[in-house]
mmCIF file of C-alpha atoms in Angstrom:
data_model
loop_
_atom_site.group_PDB
_atom_site.id
_atom_site.type_symbol
_atom_site.label_atom_id
_atom_site.label_comp_id
_atom_site.label_asym_id
_atom_site.label_seq_id
_atom_site.Cartn_x
_atom_site.Cartn_y
_atom_site.Cartn_z
ATOM 1 C CA MET A 30 47.039 115.339 116.165
ATOM 2 C CA ASN A 31 50.768 115.503 115.836
ATOM 3 C CA LYS A 32 50.938 118.046 118.637
ATOM 4 C CA ILE A 33 48.966 115.823 120.985
ATOM 5 C CA ILE A 34 51.306 112.927 120.358
ATOM 6 C CA THR A 35 54.310 115.125 121.062
ATOM 7 C CA LEU A 36 52.685 116.332 124.254
ATOM 8 C CA CYS A 37 51.990 112.784 125.403
ATOM 9 C CA PHE A 38 55.560 111.826 124.583
ATOM 10 C CA LEU A 39 56.946 114.712 126.608
ATOM 11 C CA LEU A 40 54.722 113.854 129.556
ATOM 12 C CA LEU A 41 55.841 110.252 129.413
ATOM 13 C CA THR A 42 59.523 111.155 129.282
ATOM 14 C CA SER A 43 59.093 113.408 132.288
ATOM 15 C CA LEU A 44 57.543 110.504 134.189
ATOM 16 C CA VAL A 45 60.387 108.211 133.184
ATOM 17 C CA LEU A 46 62.938 110.810 134.237
ATOM 18 C CA LYS A 47 61.281 111.105 137.623
ATOM 19 C CA ALA A 48 61.475 107.372 138.091
ATOM 20 C CA GLN A 49 65.170 107.552 137.342
ATOM 21 C CA GLU A 50 65.827 109.934 140.220
ATOM 22 C CA PRO A 51 68.730 108.715 142.321
ATOM 23 C CA GLU A 52 67.647 106.049 144.711
ATOM 24 C CA MET A 53 67.533 106.963 148.388
ATOM 25 C CA ALA A 54 66.708 104.907 151.446
ATOM 26 C CA ASP A 55 63.124 106.122 151.489
ATOM 27 C CA VAL A 56 61.520 102.824 152.512
ATOM 28 C CA PHE A 57 64.067 102.351 155.278
ATOM 29 C CA ARG A 58 63.182 105.800 156.581
ATOM 30 C CA LYS A 59 59.459 105.231 156.300
ATOM 31 C CA GLU A 60 59.778 102.170 158.515
ATOM 32 C CA GLY A 61 61.390 104.359 161.164
ATOM 33 C CA LYS A 62 64.563 102.281 161.272
ATOM 34 C CA ILE A 63 66.711 105.370 160.847
ATOM 35 C CA TYR A 64 65.935 106.144 164.499
ATOM 36 C CA VAL A 65 67.656 102.910 165.448
ATOM 37 C CA VAL A 66 70.809 104.163 163.740
ATOM 38 C CA ILE A 67 70.524 107.512 165.499
ATOM 39 C CA ILE A 68 70.090 105.872 168.892
ATOM 40 C CA VAL A 69 73.094 103.605 168.349
ATOM 41 C CA ALA A 70 75.303 106.452 167.152
ATOM 42 C CA GLY A 71 74.003 108.578 170.029
ATOM 43 C CA ILE A 72 74.971 105.944 172.583
ATOM 44 C CA VAL A 73 78.475 105.692 171.126
ATOM 45 C CA LEU A 74 78.828 109.462 171.223
ATOM 46 C CA ALA A 75 77.479 109.641 174.771
ATOM 47 C CA GLY A 76 79.994 106.985 175.814
ATOM 48 C CA ILE A 77 82.878 108.920 174.312
ATOM 49 C CA PHE A 78 81.717 112.118 176.014
ATOM 50 C CA ALA A 79 81.344 110.376 179.356
ATOM 51 C CA TYR A 80 84.862 108.984 178.963
ATOM 52 C CA LEU A 81 86.296 112.407 178.175
ATOM 53 C CA PHE A 82 84.315 113.991 180.998
ATOM 54 C CA PHE A 83 85.611 111.579 183.640
ATOM 55 C CA LEU A 84 89.137 111.822 182.295
ATOM 56 C CA ASP A 85 88.827 115.599 182.533
ATOM 57 C CA ARG A 86 87.711 115.361 186.160
ATOM 58 C CA LYS A 87 90.446 112.925 187.044
ATOM 59 C CA ILE A 88 93.118 115.202 185.587
ATOM 60 C CA ASP A 89 91.532 118.112 187.482
ATOM 61 C CA LYS A 90 91.948 116.217 190.741
ATOM 62 C CA ILE A 91 95.567 115.320 190.056
ATOM 63 C CA GLU A 92 96.357 118.929 189.131
ATOM 64 C CA LYS A 93 94.810 120.139 192.367
ATOM 65 C CA SER A 94 96.667 117.641 194.514
ATOM 66 C CA ASN A 95 99.920 118.563 192.742
ATOM 67 C CA GLN A 96 99.379 122.223 193.514
ATOM 68 C CA LYS A 97 98.754 121.458 197.166
ATOM 69 C CA GLN A 98 102.028 119.551 197.415
ATOM 70 C CA LYS A 99 103.874 122.600 196.203
ATOM 71 C CA MET B 18 83.984 121.732 187.661
ATOM 72 C CA GLU B 19 82.806 125.272 187.174
ATOM 73 C CA ILE B 20 80.493 125.911 184.251
ATOM 74 C CA LYS B 21 82.354 129.110 183.401
ATOM 75 C CA LYS B 22 85.446 127.246 182.336
ATOM 76 C CA HIS B 23 83.740 124.312 180.689
ATOM 77 C CA TRP B 24 80.749 125.752 178.825
ATOM 78 C CA TRP B 25 82.334 125.089 175.428
ATOM 79 C CA LYS B 26 82.560 121.387 176.162
ATOM 80 C CA ILE B 27 78.813 121.355 176.654
ATOM 81 C CA VAL B 28 78.412 123.267 173.392
ATOM 82 C CA CYS B 29 80.594 120.634 171.734
ATOM 83 C CA MET B 30 78.416 117.794 173.044
ATOM 84 C CA LEU B 31 75.170 119.497 172.037
ATOM 85 C CA LEU B 32 76.442 120.279 168.546
ATOM 86 C CA LEU B 33 77.590 116.705 167.963
ATOM 87 C CA PHE B 34 74.324 115.199 169.224
ATOM 88 C CA TYR B 35 72.546 117.620 166.890
ATOM 89 C CA THR B 36 74.874 116.503 164.104
ATOM 90 C CA ILE B 37 73.984 112.850 164.300
ATOM 91 C CA MET B 38 70.295 113.558 164.743
ATOM 92 C CA ALA B 39 69.864 116.137 162.000
ATOM 93 C CA GLY B 40 72.608 114.533 159.941
ATOM 94 C CA PHE B 41 70.627 111.329 159.542
ATOM 95 C CA LEU B 42 67.182 112.885 159.422
ATOM 96 C CA ILE B 43 67.238 115.916 157.140
ATOM 97 C CA GLU B 44 66.367 115.797 153.473
ATOM 98 C CA VAL B 45 69.559 115.795 151.449
ATOM 99 C CA PRO B 46 70.017 116.470 147.746
ATOM 100 C CA ARG B 47 69.290 113.379 145.685
ATOM 101 C CA MET B 48 72.423 112.821 143.677
ATOM 102 C CA PRO B 49 73.446 109.913 141.489
ATOM 103 C CA ILE B 50 76.318 107.717 142.745
ATOM 104 C CA LEU B 51 76.409 109.508 146.094
ATOM 105 C CA ASN B 52 72.832 108.676 147.117
ATOM 106 C CA GLU B 53 72.618 108.585 150.908
ATOM 107 C CA THR B 54 76.371 108.634 151.365
ATOM 108 C CA ILE B 55 76.265 112.390 150.868
ATOM 109 C CA ARG B 56 75.673 112.441 154.621
ATOM 110 C CA ASN B 57 79.306 111.479 155.075
ATOM 111 C CA LEU B 58 79.990 115.147 154.477
ATOM 112 C CA PHE B 59 79.134 115.728 158.151
ATOM 113 C CA PHE B 60 81.557 113.086 159.392
ATOM 114 C CA HIS B 61 84.401 112.801 156.902
ATOM 115 C CA VAL B 62 85.019 116.392 155.840
ATOM 116 C CA THR B 63 84.744 117.609 159.424
ATOM 117 C CA MET B 64 87.642 115.331 160.419
ATOM 118 C CA TRP B 65 89.936 117.187 158.029
ATOM 119 C CA PHE B 66 88.797 120.618 159.137
ATOM 120 C CA SER B 67 89.348 119.603 162.723
ATOM 121 C CA MET B 68 92.843 118.426 161.804
ATOM 122 C CA ILE B 69 93.627 121.693 160.030
ATOM 123 C CA VAL B 70 92.516 123.758 163.034
ATOM 124 C CA LEU B 71 94.620 121.630 165.414
ATOM 125 C CA LEU B 72 97.659 121.937 163.157
ATOM 126 C CA LEU B 73 97.093 125.689 162.976
ATOM 127 C CA ILE B 74 97.062 125.831 166.785
ATOM 128 C CA SER B 75 100.239 123.804 166.722
ATOM 129 C CA VAL B 76 102.128 126.028 164.300
ATOM 130 C CA ILE B 77 101.067 129.167 166.199
ATOM 131 C CA ASN B 78 102.427 127.660 169.395
ATOM 132 C CA SER B 79 105.619 126.633 167.666
ATOM 133 C CA ILE B 80 106.197 130.213 166.567
ATOM 134 C CA ARG B 81 105.391 131.406 170.084
ATOM 135 C CA TYR B 82 107.866 128.895 171.445
ATOM 136 C CA LEU B 83 110.593 130.156 169.146
ATOM 137 C CA SER B 84 110.076 133.727 170.341
ATOM 138 C CA SER B 85 109.542 133.001 174.032
ATOM 139 C CA GLN B 86 111.401 129.724 174.747
ATOM 140 C CA ASN B 87 108.510 128.914 177.032
ATOM 141 C CA GLN B 88 108.260 125.150 177.349
ATOM 142 C CA SER B 89 104.509 125.181 177.750
ATOM 143 C CA HIS B 90 104.132 126.411 174.144
ATOM 144 C CA ASP B 91 106.244 123.491 173.007
ATOM 145 C CA ILE B 92 104.001 121.021 174.827
ATOM 146 C CA THR B 93 100.899 122.587 173.265
ATOM 147 C CA ALA B 94 102.446 122.453 169.804
ATOM 148 C CA SER B 95 103.393 118.793 170.059
ATOM 149 C CA GLU B 96 100.125 117.606 171.580
ATOM 150 C CA ALA B 97 98.163 119.576 168.974
ATOM 151 C CA VAL B 98 100.056 117.699 166.260
ATOM 152 C CA ASN B 99 99.391 114.361 167.964
ATOM 153 C CA THR B 100 95.670 115.062 168.132
ATOM 154 C CA GLY B 101 95.658 116.517 164.627
ATOM 155 C CA VAL B 102 97.315 113.410 163.196
ATOM 156 C CA PHE B 103 94.720 111.301 164.981
ATOM 157 C CA PHE B 104 91.943 113.221 163.236
ATOM 158 C CA GLY B 105 93.854 113.008 159.966
ATOM 159 C CA ILE B 106 94.028 109.217 160.228
ATOM 160 C CA LEU B 107 90.280 109.126 160.865
ATOM 161 C CA GLY B 108 89.870 111.334 157.799
ATOM 162 C CA LEU B 109 91.942 108.976 155.664
ATOM 163 C CA LEU B 110 90.080 105.876 156.850
ATOM 164 C CA THR B 111 86.617 107.359 156.435
ATOM 165 C CA GLY B 112 87.590 108.811 153.070
ATOM 166 C CA SER B 113 88.888 105.468 151.940
ATOM 167 C CA VAL B 114 85.641 103.703 152.769
ATOM 168 C CA TRP B 115 83.617 106.439 151.105
ATOM 169 C CA ALA B 116 85.784 106.309 147.985
ATOM 170 C CA ARG B 117 85.369 102.533 147.728
ATOM 171 C CA TYR B 118 81.602 102.828 147.422
ATOM 172 C CA THR B 119 81.379 105.927 145.240
ATOM 173 C CA TRP B 120 84.546 106.094 143.162
ATOM 174 C CA GLY B 121 85.058 102.336 143.145
ATOM 175 C CA ALA B 122 88.460 102.014 144.797
ATOM 176 C CA TRP B 123 89.912 102.253 148.301
ATOM 177 C CA TRP B 124 92.528 104.640 147.015
ATOM 178 C CA THR B 125 92.544 106.659 143.824
ATOM 179 C CA ASN B 126 95.373 108.668 142.375
ATOM 180 C CA ASP B 127 93.580 111.869 143.159
ATOM 181 C CA ALA B 128 95.617 114.976 143.882
ATOM 182 C CA GLN B 129 93.710 115.574 147.083
ATOM 183 C CA LEU B 130 94.268 112.036 148.340
ATOM 184 C CA ASN B 131 97.959 111.987 147.617
ATOM 185 C CA GLY B 132 98.303 115.442 149.117
ATOM 186 C CA ALA B 133 96.601 114.273 152.291
ATOM 187 C CA ALA B 134 98.892 111.241 152.417
ATOM 188 C CA VAL B 135 102.017 113.380 152.027
ATOM 189 C CA THR B 136 100.728 115.700 154.757
ATOM 190 C CA MET B 137 100.230 112.794 157.125
ATOM 191 C CA LEU B 138 103.747 111.563 156.395
ATOM 192 C CA ALA B 139 105.172 115.037 157.009
ATOM 193 C CA TYR B 140 103.506 115.143 160.414
ATOM 194 C CA LEU B 141 104.478 111.581 161.260
ATOM 195 C CA ALA B 142 108.025 112.714 160.510
ATOM 196 C CA TYR B 143 107.499 115.529 163.031
ATOM 197 C CA ILE B 144 106.599 112.977 165.689
ATOM 198 C CA VAL B 145 109.578 110.782 164.819
ATOM 199 C CA LEU B 146 111.867 113.822 164.843
ATOM 200 C CA ARG B 147 110.683 114.832 168.300
ATOM 201 C CA ASN B 148 111.202 111.393 169.703
ATOM 202 C CA SER B 149 114.687 111.105 168.272
ATOM 203 C CA ILE B 150 116.142 114.114 170.115
ATOM 204 C CA GLU B 151 117.035 113.637 173.761
ATOM 205 C CA GLU B 152 117.834 117.092 174.972
ATOM 206 C CA GLU B 153 114.652 119.020 175.837
ATOM 207 C CA GLN B 154 115.521 122.465 174.492
ATOM 208 C CA LYS B 155 117.060 121.198 171.311
ATOM 209 C CA LYS B 156 114.043 118.957 170.746
ATOM 210 C CA ALA B 157 111.655 121.864 171.225
ATOM 211 C CA ARG B 158 113.574 124.221 168.957
ATOM 212 C CA ILE B 159 114.207 121.870 166.069
ATOM 213 C CA SER B 160 110.694 120.480 166.109
ATOM 214 C CA ALA B 161 109.232 123.992 166.198
ATOM 215 C CA VAL B 162 111.182 124.963 163.103
ATOM 216 C CA TYR B 163 110.215 121.728 161.364
ATOM 217 C CA ASN B 164 106.583 122.291 162.326
ATOM 218 C CA ILE B 165 106.458 125.587 160.445
ATOM 219 C CA PHE B 166 107.822 123.796 157.400
ATOM 220 C CA ALA B 167 105.301 120.965 157.758
ATOM 221 C CA PHE B 168 102.412 123.398 158.069
ATOM 222 C CA VAL B 169 103.382 125.159 154.855
ATOM 223 C CA MET B 170 103.688 121.741 153.174
ATOM 224 C CA MET B 171 100.194 120.906 154.342
ATOM 225 C CA LEU B 172 98.760 124.143 152.949
ATOM 226 C CA VAL B 173 100.430 123.466 149.614
ATOM 227 C CA PHE B 174 99.528 119.790 149.426
ATOM 228 C CA ILE B 175 95.908 119.922 150.479
ATOM 229 C CA GLY B 176 95.030 123.542 149.805
ATOM 230 C CA VAL B 177 96.862 124.541 146.653
ATOM 231 C CA LEU B 178 97.985 121.630 144.486
ATOM 232 C CA PRO B 179 94.630 119.796 144.302
ATOM 233 C CA ARG B 180 93.114 122.948 142.864
ATOM 234 C CA MET B 181 95.651 123.133 140.086
ATOM 235 C CA THR B 182 94.835 119.720 138.648
ATOM 236 C CA ASP B 183 91.683 117.736 138.206
ATOM 237 C CA SER B 184 90.343 116.197 141.324
ATOM 238 C CA LEU B 185 87.467 113.913 142.116
ATOM 239 C CA HIS B 186 86.777 115.974 145.205
ATOM 240 C CA PRO B 187 83.944 118.430 144.811
ATOM 241 C CA GLY B 188 85.158 121.981 144.969
ATOM 242 C CA LYS B 189 88.700 121.019 144.003
ATOM 243 C CA GLY B 190 90.121 121.297 140.530
ATOM 244 C CA GLY B 191 89.741 124.837 139.329
ATOM 245 C CA ASN B 192 89.481 127.618 141.833
ATOM 246 C CA PRO B 193 86.529 127.396 144.146
ATOM 247 C CA GLY B 194 85.518 129.574 146.998
ATOM 248 C CA PHE B 195 83.837 127.984 149.955
ATOM 249 C CA ASN B 196 80.484 128.764 148.373
ATOM 250 C CA THR B 197 80.873 126.713 145.253
ATOM 251 C CA TYR B 198 80.933 123.422 147.125
ATOM 252 C CA ASP B 199 78.028 121.347 145.891
ATOM 253 C CA MET B 200 76.150 122.142 149.033
ATOM 254 C CA ASP B 201 72.657 123.396 149.472
ATOM 255 C CA SER B 202 71.329 125.307 152.440
ATOM 256 C CA GLN B 203 69.970 122.092 153.982
ATOM 257 C CA LEU B 204 73.425 120.531 154.098
ATOM 258 C CA ARG B 205 74.967 123.681 155.467
ATOM 259 C CA MET B 206 72.510 123.698 158.347
ATOM 260 C CA VAL B 207 74.150 120.543 159.632
ATOM 261 C CA PHE B 208 77.613 120.909 158.145
ATOM 262 C CA TYR B 209 78.597 124.085 159.967
ATOM 263 C CA PRO B 210 77.418 122.962 163.421
ATOM 264 C CA ALA B 211 79.156 119.628 162.802
ATOM 265 C CA LEU B 212 82.320 121.472 161.876
ATOM 266 C CA ILE B 213 82.316 123.516 165.085
ATOM 267 C CA GLY B 214 81.390 120.447 167.139
ATOM 268 C CA PHE B 215 84.250 118.328 165.838
ATOM 269 C CA ILE B 216 86.739 121.187 166.100
ATOM 270 C CA LEU B 217 85.760 121.687 169.740
ATOM 271 C CA LEU B 218 86.042 117.934 170.321
ATOM 272 C CA GLY B 219 89.564 118.034 168.894
ATOM 273 C CA ILE B 220 90.504 120.951 171.139
ATOM 274 C CA TRP B 221 89.048 119.167 174.152
ATOM 275 C CA ILE B 222 91.098 116.031 173.511
ATOM 276 C CA MET B 223 94.179 118.150 172.829
ATOM 277 C CA GLN B 224 93.736 119.999 176.096
ATOM 278 C CA LEU B 225 93.462 116.776 178.077
ATOM 279 C CA LYS B 226 96.654 115.517 176.459
ATOM 280 C CA ILE B 227 98.463 118.766 177.226
ATOM 281 C CA ARG B 228 97.436 118.647 180.876
ATOM 282 C CA LEU B 229 98.503 115.024 181.177
ATOM 283 C CA LYS B 230 101.861 115.843 179.607
ATOM 284 C CA LYS B 231 102.399 118.707 182.037
ATOM 285 C CA ILE B 232 101.609 116.446 184.993
ATOM 286 C CA GLU B 233 104.001 113.859 183.625
ATOM 287 C CA ASN B 234 106.731 116.489 183.221
ATOM 288 C CA SER B 235 106.283 117.855 186.745
ATOM 289 C CA LYS B 236 106.508 114.320 188.142
ATOM 290 C CA GLN B 237 109.720 113.776 186.235
ATOM 291 C CA ASN B 238 111.156 117.041 187.499
ATOM 292 C CA GLU B 239 110.357 116.028 191.063
ATOM 293 C CA ALA B 240 112.047 112.700 190.524
ATOM 294 C CA THR B 241 115.234 114.334 189.247
ATOM 295 C CA HIS B 242 115.285 116.841 192.117
ATOM 296 C CA CYS B 243 114.965 114.188 194.809
#
């Protein structure tokens, strides 16, 4: 009898420990809202890349026209 | 634009898009206190690595300048510091926010934090030093010598000292190798690509700044010749 009680106690504590696992944004993820964050961050990143890309091209053009002058 | 010369910029873009996608989506270790903020690893730590690589480029070019007196090395060295400091400031700001929500304060008296602050000041001093010298050659030489000193300071303040005391930073305090970071293989799968992506981004920005500076210089030379 004593052993069964101990076993039950151990099982219960393991359940409690599982419930105490650090909290993560699981519900938020399940609702698919994380994709909204990804899209927003993606747009920001794309904007920065586009900016750098056009700046790169602009500098290219100036370098070429400078070389022609010489 | 030929692809041959610019392929690494495309790699940079792909890696960073992968970073934000996988960075937000993968399963991460469930840790107390950190919770979801563990994902900051991909965005905060990478800033510092990017800074270190840029400062390394800078100190190499400073040494090359001292042995060759070629002005183009000097321009590379100074623009690499400018970009590196930019990434460092982003590192400080992101770290500060992260610390507020996990350690409970915007700034803690952690060896790593103070070391990073001293490093930033040392490099801000580099920028001030450069701007305070008029004559081109003197400016290049003195700042190159100072840059070597600043780089060593950085290695000591963010690479050595934090390991000799206790630090809140994982992996610091004691003597870790890269492998003892509290990182599992899942995190690494995003961390390393993120690292390369942000380093390439830093180099891209640095290169643009160098080219602009060279254009500016050639315009000035023309003006003085006319």
